[in-house]
Short mmCIF file of C-alpha atoms in Angstrom, two decimals:
data_model
loop_
_atom_site.label_atom_id
_atom_site.label_comp_id
_atom_site.label_asym_id
_atom_site.label_seq_id
_atom_site.Cartn_x
_atom_site.Cartn_y
_atom_site.Cartn_z
CA MET A 634 -49.18 -19.11 30.26
CA GLN A 635 -48.38 -15.95 28.27
CA ASN A 636 -44.73 -17.02 28.03
CA ARG A 637 -45.80 -20.37 26.54
CA TYR A 638 -47.93 -18.66 23.89
CA GLN A 639 -45.19 -16.16 23.15
CA ASN A 640 -42.51 -18.87 22.86
CA PHE A 641 -44.68 -20.95 20.56
CA THR A 642 -45.82 -18.21 18.19
CA VAL A 643 -42.64 -16.12 18.19
CA LEU A 644 -40.38 -19.11 17.53
CA LEU A 645 -42.55 -20.32 14.67
CA ASN A 646 -42.71 -16.82 13.17
CA GLN A 647 -38.96 -16.33 13.49
CA ILE A 648 -38.25 -19.67 11.81
CA SER A 649 -40.69 -18.90 9.02
CA ARG A 650 -39.27 -15.41 8.51
CA SER A 651 -35.70 -16.72 8.43
CA ILE A 652 -36.60 -19.32 5.82
CA TYR A 653 -38.33 -16.67 3.71
CA LYS A 654 -35.31 -14.34 3.92
CA ILE A 655 -32.89 -17.12 2.95
CA LYS A 656 -35.09 -18.11 -0.01
CA ALA A 657 -35.33 -14.48 -1.15
CA GLU A 658 -31.56 -13.91 -0.88
CA GLU A 659 -30.71 -17.09 -2.77
CA MET A 660 -33.28 -16.53 -5.53
CA ASN A 661 -32.21 -12.92 -5.94
CA ARG A 662 -29.00 -14.11 -7.61
CA PHE A 663 -31.16 -15.55 -10.42
CA ASP A 664 -33.58 -12.61 -10.44
CA LEU A 665 -36.27 -14.95 -9.12
CA LYS A 666 -38.55 -14.84 -6.08
CA SER A 667 -38.73 -16.95 -2.94
CA ALA A 668 -42.03 -18.38 -4.20
CA HIS A 669 -40.13 -20.08 -7.04
CA VAL A 670 -38.08 -22.25 -4.69
CA SER A 671 -40.72 -24.92 -4.19
CA CYS A 672 -41.46 -25.29 -7.90
CA LEU A 673 -37.78 -25.54 -8.80
CA TYR A 674 -37.00 -27.91 -5.93
CA TYR A 675 -39.86 -30.35 -6.45
CA LEU A 676 -39.54 -30.40 -10.24
CA TYR A 677 -35.80 -31.00 -9.90
CA THR A 678 -36.05 -33.75 -7.28
CA SER A 679 -38.99 -35.56 -8.88
CA ASP A 680 -38.30 -38.61 -10.97
CA LYS A 681 -41.03 -37.56 -13.40
CA PRO A 682 -42.68 -34.38 -14.73
CA LEU A 683 -45.31 -32.96 -12.37
CA THR A 684 -48.61 -31.20 -12.97
CA SER A 685 -49.33 -27.99 -11.09
CA LYS A 686 -51.77 -29.95 -8.90
CA GLU A 687 -49.04 -32.44 -8.02
CA LEU A 688 -46.72 -29.55 -7.22
CA CYS A 689 -49.35 -28.02 -4.93
CA ASP A 690 -49.80 -31.37 -3.20
CA SER A 691 -46.04 -31.87 -2.81
CA CYS A 692 -45.26 -28.50 -1.29
CA ASN A 693 -48.65 -27.70 0.26
CA GLU A 694 -48.61 -24.21 -1.26
CA ASP A 695 -51.52 -22.11 -2.42
CA LYS A 696 -52.73 -23.02 -5.94
CA ALA A 697 -52.69 -19.39 -7.07
CA LEU A 698 -49.11 -18.92 -5.82
CA ILE A 699 -47.93 -22.05 -7.65
CA SER A 700 -49.78 -21.02 -10.81
CA ARG A 701 -48.19 -17.54 -10.79
CA SER A 702 -44.78 -19.02 -10.06
CA LEU A 703 -45.07 -21.52 -12.90
CA ASP A 704 -46.18 -18.78 -15.30
CA GLU A 705 -43.12 -16.71 -14.42
CA LEU A 706 -40.77 -19.71 -14.62
CA GLU A 707 -42.23 -20.68 -18.00
CA LYS A 708 -41.82 -17.12 -19.35
CA ARG A 709 -38.19 -17.17 -18.16
CA GLY A 710 -37.59 -20.44 -20.02
CA LEU A 711 -36.95 -22.48 -16.88
CA VAL A 712 -40.06 -24.68 -17.05
CA SER A 713 -41.72 -26.25 -20.06
CA CYS A 714 -45.03 -27.97 -20.61
CA GLU A 715 -44.68 -31.47 -22.05
CA ASP A 716 -48.22 -31.97 -23.30
CA ILE A 717 -50.47 -29.03 -24.09
CA LYS A 718 -53.42 -31.22 -25.11
CA GLU A 719 -54.69 -31.17 -21.55
CA LYS A 720 -55.74 -28.09 -19.63
CA ARG A 721 -52.64 -26.30 -18.42
CA TYR A 722 -53.05 -27.27 -14.76
CA ARG A 723 -53.25 -30.94 -15.79
CA SER A 724 -50.25 -30.81 -18.12
CA PRO A 725 -46.98 -32.36 -16.96
CA LEU A 726 -44.27 -29.76 -16.39
CA CYS A 727 -40.53 -30.24 -16.39
CA LEU A 728 -37.44 -28.10 -16.04
CA THR A 729 -35.51 -26.95 -19.07
CA GLU A 730 -31.72 -27.34 -19.06
CA GLU A 731 -31.31 -23.89 -17.49
CA GLY A 732 -34.08 -24.75 -15.03
CA LYS A 733 -32.26 -27.96 -14.09
CA GLU A 734 -29.09 -25.99 -13.35
CA ILE A 735 -30.96 -23.65 -11.04
CA GLY A 736 -32.93 -26.59 -9.59
CA ARG A 737 -29.67 -28.39 -8.77
CA TYR A 738 -28.39 -25.24 -7.06
CA VAL A 739 -31.63 -24.92 -5.06
CA ALA A 740 -31.57 -28.60 -4.01
CA GLU A 741 -27.94 -28.36 -2.89
CA LYS A 742 -28.64 -25.16 -0.94
CA ILE A 743 -31.65 -26.78 0.74
CA ASP A 744 -29.56 -29.80 1.77
CA THR A 745 -26.89 -27.51 3.21
CA LEU A 746 -29.50 -25.34 4.94
CA LEU A 747 -31.16 -28.35 6.56
CA ASP A 748 -27.80 -29.71 7.74
CA ARG A 749 -26.80 -26.36 9.24
CA ALA A 750 -30.23 -25.60 10.71
CA THR A 751 -30.31 -28.91 12.58
CA GLU A 752 -26.65 -28.81 13.63
CA GLY A 753 -26.32 -30.11 17.18
CA LEU A 754 -29.46 -32.25 16.97
CA SER A 755 -28.92 -35.97 17.07
CA LEU A 756 -30.92 -38.11 14.66
CA GLU A 757 -33.11 -39.15 17.59
CA LYS A 758 -33.81 -35.55 18.66
CA ARG A 759 -34.49 -34.57 15.05
CA SER A 760 -36.95 -37.44 14.72
CA VAL A 761 -38.72 -36.38 17.92
CA MET A 762 -38.81 -32.76 16.70
CA TYR A 763 -40.48 -33.71 13.41
CA GLU A 764 -42.88 -36.05 15.18
CA GLY A 765 -43.83 -33.21 17.53
CA LEU A 766 -44.27 -30.72 14.68
CA GLU A 767 -46.49 -33.17 12.80
CA LEU A 768 -48.62 -33.69 15.91
CA ILE A 769 -48.95 -29.92 16.42
CA ARG A 770 -49.88 -29.47 12.75
CA ASP A 771 -52.50 -32.19 12.93
CA ASN A 772 -53.97 -30.79 16.15
CA LEU A 773 -54.12 -27.26 14.73
CA GLU A 774 -55.78 -28.51 11.54
CA LYS A 775 -58.43 -30.26 13.64
CA LEU A 776 -59.01 -27.08 15.63
CA HIS A 777 -59.21 -25.01 12.45
CA LYS A 778 -61.76 -27.36 10.96
CA GLY A 779 -63.83 -27.16 14.12
CA SER A 780 -63.71 -30.87 14.82
CA VAL A 781 -62.57 -30.42 18.42
CA GLU A 782 -65.16 -29.49 21.01
CA LYS A 783 -64.40 -26.46 23.16
CA ASN A 784 -63.42 -27.18 26.74
CA ASP A 785 -65.12 -24.94 29.28
#
């Protein structure tokens, strides 16, 4: 039983840590942080400007983290606010030309990373993997919310 727990938690932590390190290394070349990746990626790949709420929903990141990231990206001239009539968190945001260049780089790196990370997995195995991860996520969310009764 201990081995099962260790395999589950250690593998997830190692994957998460590796992703964080790769994000940090890649963003370092632009003097940006790993937290900026999601904003740049989702703004670049979206077919329309996104509000900070839509960004949070897309990447499932903490609102405060997204807000800080957007502030920094805006100060760096990588993100601009289309309509400042609304409250800032409701205003549509888009990438500037420089932001689009970095966003394109980020999107290409993510595509390459996903291809290399899943090397050796057939489409069928990859589909089963994602299905399993979604089921685990859903089950853990239910447990976290206390909607599952404890088994004695």
